[in-house]
Short mmCIF file of C-alpha atoms in Angstrom, two decimals:
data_model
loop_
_atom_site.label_atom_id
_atom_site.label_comp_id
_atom_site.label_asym_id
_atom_site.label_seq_id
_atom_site.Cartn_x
_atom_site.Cartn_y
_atom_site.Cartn_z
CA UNK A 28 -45.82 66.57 113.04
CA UNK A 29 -44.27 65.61 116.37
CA UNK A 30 -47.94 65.72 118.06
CA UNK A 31 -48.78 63.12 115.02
CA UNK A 32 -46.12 60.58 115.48
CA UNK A 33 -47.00 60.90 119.63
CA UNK A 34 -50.81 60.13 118.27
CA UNK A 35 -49.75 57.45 116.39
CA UNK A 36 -47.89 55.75 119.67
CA UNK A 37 -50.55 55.99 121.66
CA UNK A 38 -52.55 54.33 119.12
CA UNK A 39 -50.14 51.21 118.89
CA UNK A 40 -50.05 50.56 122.59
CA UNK A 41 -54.24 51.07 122.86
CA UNK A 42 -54.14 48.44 119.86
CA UNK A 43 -51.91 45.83 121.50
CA UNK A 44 -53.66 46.00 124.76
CA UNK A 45 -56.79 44.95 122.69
CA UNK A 46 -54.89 42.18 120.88
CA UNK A 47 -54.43 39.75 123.24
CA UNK A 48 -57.91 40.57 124.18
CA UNK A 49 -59.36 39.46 120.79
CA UNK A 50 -57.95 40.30 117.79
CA UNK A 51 -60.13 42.65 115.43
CA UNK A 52 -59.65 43.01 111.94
CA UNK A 53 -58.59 46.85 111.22
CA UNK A 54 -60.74 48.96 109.15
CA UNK A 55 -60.50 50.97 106.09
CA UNK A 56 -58.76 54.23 106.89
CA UNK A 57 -61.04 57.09 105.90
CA UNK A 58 -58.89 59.07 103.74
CA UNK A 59 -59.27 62.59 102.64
CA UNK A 60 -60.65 63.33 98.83
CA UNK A 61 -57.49 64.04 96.36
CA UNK A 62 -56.67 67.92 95.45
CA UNK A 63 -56.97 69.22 92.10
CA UNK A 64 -53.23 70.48 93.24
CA UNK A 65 -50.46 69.76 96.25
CA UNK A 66 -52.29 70.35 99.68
CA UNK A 67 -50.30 69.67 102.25
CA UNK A 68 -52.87 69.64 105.26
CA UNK A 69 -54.83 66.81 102.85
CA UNK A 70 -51.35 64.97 102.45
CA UNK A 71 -50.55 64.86 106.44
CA UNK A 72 -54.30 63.62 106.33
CA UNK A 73 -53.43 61.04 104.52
CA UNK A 74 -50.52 59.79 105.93
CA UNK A 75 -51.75 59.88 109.55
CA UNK A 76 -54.60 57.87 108.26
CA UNK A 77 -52.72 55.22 106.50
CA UNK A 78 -49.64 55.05 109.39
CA UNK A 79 -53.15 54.12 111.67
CA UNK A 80 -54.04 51.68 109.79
CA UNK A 81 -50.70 49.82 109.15
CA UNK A 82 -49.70 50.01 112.20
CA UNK A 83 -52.92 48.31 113.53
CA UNK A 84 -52.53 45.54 110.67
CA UNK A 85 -48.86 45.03 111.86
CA UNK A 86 -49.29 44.19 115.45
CA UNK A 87 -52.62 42.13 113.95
CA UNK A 88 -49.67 40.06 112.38
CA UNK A 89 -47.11 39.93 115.00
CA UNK A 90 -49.86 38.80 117.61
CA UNK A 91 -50.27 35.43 115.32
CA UNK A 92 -47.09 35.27 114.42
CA UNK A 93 -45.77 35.52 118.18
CA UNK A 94 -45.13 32.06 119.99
CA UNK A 95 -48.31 31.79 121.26
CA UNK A 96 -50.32 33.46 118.59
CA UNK A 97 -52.13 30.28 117.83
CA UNK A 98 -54.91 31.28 120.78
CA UNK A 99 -56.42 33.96 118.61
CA UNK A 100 -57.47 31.99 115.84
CA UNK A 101 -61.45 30.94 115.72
CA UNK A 102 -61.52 27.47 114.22
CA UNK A 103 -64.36 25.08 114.09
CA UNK A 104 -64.72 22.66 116.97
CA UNK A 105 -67.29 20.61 118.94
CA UNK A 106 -67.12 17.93 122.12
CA UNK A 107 -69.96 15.51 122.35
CA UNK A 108 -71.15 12.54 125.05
CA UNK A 109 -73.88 10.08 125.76
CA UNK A 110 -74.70 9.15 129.08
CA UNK A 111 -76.99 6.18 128.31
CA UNK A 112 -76.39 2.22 127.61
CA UNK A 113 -75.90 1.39 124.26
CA UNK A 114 -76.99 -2.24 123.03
CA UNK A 115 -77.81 -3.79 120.03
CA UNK A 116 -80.67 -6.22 118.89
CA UNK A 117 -78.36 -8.55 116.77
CA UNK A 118 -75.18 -9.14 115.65
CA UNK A 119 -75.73 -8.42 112.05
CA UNK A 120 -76.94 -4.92 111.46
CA UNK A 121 -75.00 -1.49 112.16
CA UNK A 122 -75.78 0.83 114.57
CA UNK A 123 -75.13 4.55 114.52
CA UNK A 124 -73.68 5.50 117.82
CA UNK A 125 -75.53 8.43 119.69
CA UNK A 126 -75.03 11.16 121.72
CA UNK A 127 -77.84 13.48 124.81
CA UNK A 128 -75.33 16.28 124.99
CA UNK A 129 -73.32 19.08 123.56
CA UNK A 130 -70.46 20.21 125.66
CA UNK A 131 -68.93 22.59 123.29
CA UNK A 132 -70.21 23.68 119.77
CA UNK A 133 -68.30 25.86 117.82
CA UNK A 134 -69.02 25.56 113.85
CA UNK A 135 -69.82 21.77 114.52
CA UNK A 136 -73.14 20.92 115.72
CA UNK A 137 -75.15 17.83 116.78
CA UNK A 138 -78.54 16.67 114.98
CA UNK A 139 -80.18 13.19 114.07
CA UNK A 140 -78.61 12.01 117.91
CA UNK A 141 -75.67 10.96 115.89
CA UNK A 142 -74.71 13.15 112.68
CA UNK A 143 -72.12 15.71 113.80
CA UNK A 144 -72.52 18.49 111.36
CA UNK A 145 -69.95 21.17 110.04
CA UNK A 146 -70.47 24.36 109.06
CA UNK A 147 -67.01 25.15 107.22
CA UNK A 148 -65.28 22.69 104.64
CA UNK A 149 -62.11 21.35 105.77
CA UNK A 150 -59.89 18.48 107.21
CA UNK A 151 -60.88 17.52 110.94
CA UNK A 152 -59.65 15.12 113.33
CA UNK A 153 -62.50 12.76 114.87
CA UNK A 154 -61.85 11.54 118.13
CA UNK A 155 -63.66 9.06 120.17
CA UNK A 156 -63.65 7.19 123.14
CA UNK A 157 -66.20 4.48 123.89
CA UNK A 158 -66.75 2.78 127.26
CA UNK A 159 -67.07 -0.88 126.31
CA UNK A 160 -68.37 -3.91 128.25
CA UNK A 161 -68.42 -7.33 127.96
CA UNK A 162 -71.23 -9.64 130.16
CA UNK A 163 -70.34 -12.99 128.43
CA UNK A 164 -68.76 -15.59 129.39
CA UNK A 165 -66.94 -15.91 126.17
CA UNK A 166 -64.35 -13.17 124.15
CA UNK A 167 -66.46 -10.60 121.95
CA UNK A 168 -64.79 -8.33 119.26
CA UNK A 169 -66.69 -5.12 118.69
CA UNK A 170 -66.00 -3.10 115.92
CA UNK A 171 -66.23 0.33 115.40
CA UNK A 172 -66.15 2.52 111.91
CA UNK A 173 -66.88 6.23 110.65
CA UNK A 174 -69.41 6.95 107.93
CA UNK A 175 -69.72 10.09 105.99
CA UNK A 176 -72.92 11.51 104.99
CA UNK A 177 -74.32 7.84 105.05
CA UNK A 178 -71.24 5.96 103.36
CA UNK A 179 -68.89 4.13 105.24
CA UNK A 180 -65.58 5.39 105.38
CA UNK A 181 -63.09 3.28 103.30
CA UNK A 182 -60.37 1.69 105.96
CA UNK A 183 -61.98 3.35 108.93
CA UNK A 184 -62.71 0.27 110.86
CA UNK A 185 -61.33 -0.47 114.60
CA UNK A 186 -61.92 -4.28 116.17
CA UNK A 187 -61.71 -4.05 120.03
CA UNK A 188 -61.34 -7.41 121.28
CA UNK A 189 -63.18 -7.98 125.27
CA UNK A 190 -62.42 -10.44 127.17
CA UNK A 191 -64.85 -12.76 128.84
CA UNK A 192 -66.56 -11.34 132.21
CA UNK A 193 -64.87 -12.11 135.37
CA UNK A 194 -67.56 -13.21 137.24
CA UNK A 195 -71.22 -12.55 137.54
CA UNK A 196 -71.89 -8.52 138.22
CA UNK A 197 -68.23 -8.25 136.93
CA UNK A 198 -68.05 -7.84 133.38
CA UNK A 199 -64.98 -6.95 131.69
CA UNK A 200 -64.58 -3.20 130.88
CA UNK A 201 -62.76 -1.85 128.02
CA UNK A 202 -61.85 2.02 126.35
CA UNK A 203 -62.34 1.44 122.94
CA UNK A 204 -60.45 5.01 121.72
CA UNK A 205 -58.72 6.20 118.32
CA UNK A 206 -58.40 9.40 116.22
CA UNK A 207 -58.94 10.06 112.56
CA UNK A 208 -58.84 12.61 110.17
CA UNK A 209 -61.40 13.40 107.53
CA UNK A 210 -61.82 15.19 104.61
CA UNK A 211 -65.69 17.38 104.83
CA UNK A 212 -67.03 19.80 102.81
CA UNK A 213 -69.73 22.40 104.17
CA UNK A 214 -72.92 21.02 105.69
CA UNK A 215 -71.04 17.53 105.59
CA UNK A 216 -71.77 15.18 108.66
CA UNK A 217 -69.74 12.70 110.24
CA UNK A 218 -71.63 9.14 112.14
CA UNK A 219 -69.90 6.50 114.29
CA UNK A 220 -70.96 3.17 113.62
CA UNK A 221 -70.46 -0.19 115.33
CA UNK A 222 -71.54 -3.69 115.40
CA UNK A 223 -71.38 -6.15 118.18
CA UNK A 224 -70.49 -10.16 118.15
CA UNK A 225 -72.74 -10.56 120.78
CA UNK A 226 -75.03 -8.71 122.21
CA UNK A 227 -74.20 -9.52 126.07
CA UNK A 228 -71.35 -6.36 124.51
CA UNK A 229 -72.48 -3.20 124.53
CA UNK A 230 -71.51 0.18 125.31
CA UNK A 231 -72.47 1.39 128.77
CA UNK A 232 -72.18 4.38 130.91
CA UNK A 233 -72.30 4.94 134.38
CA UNK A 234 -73.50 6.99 137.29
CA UNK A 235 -71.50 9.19 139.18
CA UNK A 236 -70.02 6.98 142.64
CA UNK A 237 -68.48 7.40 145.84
CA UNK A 238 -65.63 6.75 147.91
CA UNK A 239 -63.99 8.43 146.63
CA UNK A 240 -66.47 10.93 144.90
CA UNK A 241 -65.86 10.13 141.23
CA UNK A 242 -67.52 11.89 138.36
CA UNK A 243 -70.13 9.79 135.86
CA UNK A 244 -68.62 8.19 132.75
CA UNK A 245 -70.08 8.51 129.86
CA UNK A 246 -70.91 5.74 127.20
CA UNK A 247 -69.24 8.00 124.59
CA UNK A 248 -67.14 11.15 124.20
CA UNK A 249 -66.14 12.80 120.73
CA UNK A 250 -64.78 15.70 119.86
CA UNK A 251 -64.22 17.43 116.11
CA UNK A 252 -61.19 19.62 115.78
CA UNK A 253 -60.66 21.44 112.67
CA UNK A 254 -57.20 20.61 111.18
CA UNK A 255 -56.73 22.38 108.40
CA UNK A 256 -58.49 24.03 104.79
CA UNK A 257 -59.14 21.60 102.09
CA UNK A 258 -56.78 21.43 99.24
CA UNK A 259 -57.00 23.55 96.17
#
């Protein structure tokens, strides 16, 4: 019995180590077939099998339940950017917003240039942040919305007012940024839409400079983060 319970030890402090590697999900203790009458070798059997498993499930739930427990879970996620101008023809027709590259993907995937796709129903928060310029000499509001599977988004509209350029070469610059969170079911997808009051206001990236080095920035950057289940 004693050489059990050391067994079982050991067991608990191999498990933990692995924990907060990556959590596995225990399996099904193999236990022995019933006797027609008390055995107590088949009895130990079980026990030792079930004590295994239990205590592999328990430090599964203290590892998520500890402070930082959060950093085991898997949830759905995805960070997108464009790294091209972004202008429109008129002032009167919608424009989906698009995106050249995945930087992460994790249950949330690009296609169309502009539909972010999810994989698992839920509630996600939709951020964005769109570098905005203005090359007229007058004030320009540009707004920008969310559309769902091809609807727009009830009272998901921004209006990001630019100022007029300062001079020639020197447009005004703006970060037209905000969060919102959305309701999706399973193969759902998620579009940013704008719409320009002139078209001398676009959205506009640029190339990485110098003096100091500075890194390119990007038209557009969004990123998905699962929130939550949907619910019941």
């Amino acid at each position: 019995v004693r050489h059990r319970f050391v067994d079982a030890r050991r067991i608990q402090q191999v498990s933990m180590t692995n924990l907060y590697q990556q959590l596995q999900t225990p399996a099904t203790p193999d236990l022995p077939n019933p006797q027609d009458s008390y055995d107590r070798l088949t009895v130990a059997q079980t026990n030792a099998a079930l004590r295994t498993f239990f205590l592999k499930l328990t430090n599964v739930l203290q590892t998520l339940a500890s402070p930082r427990g959060g950093k085991y879970l898997n949830n759905p996620y995805g960070a997108f950017l464009d790294l091209t101008d972004q202008v429109a023809a008129n002032t009167t027709t919608a424009y989906a917003i698009t995106f050249d590259t995945t930087d992460l993907s994790n249950g949330v995937t690009l296609s169309n240039s502009s539909r972010l796709n999810v994989s698992q129903a839920g509630i996600y928060n939709i951020q964005f942040s769109v570098q905005l310029v203005n090359t007229t000499n007058a004030s320009v509001d540009i707004d920008i919305w969310f559309r769902k599977n091809g609807t727009n988004i009830d009272k998901s509209n921004s209006r990001f007012g630019l100022a007029p350029r300062k001079s020639i070469g020197d447009p005004f610059h703006l970060i037209g940024a905000i969060n919102f969170f959305v309701s999706l079911d399973t193969n759902d997808y998620v579009e940013l839409m704008w719409r320009t009051g002139d078209v001398g206001a676009y959205i506009e990236h640029y190339a990485a400079s110098s003096t100091p080095t500075r890194p390119a920035i990007p038209s557009v950057i969004a990123t998905v983060t699962f929130v939550s289940n949907l619910s019941a």
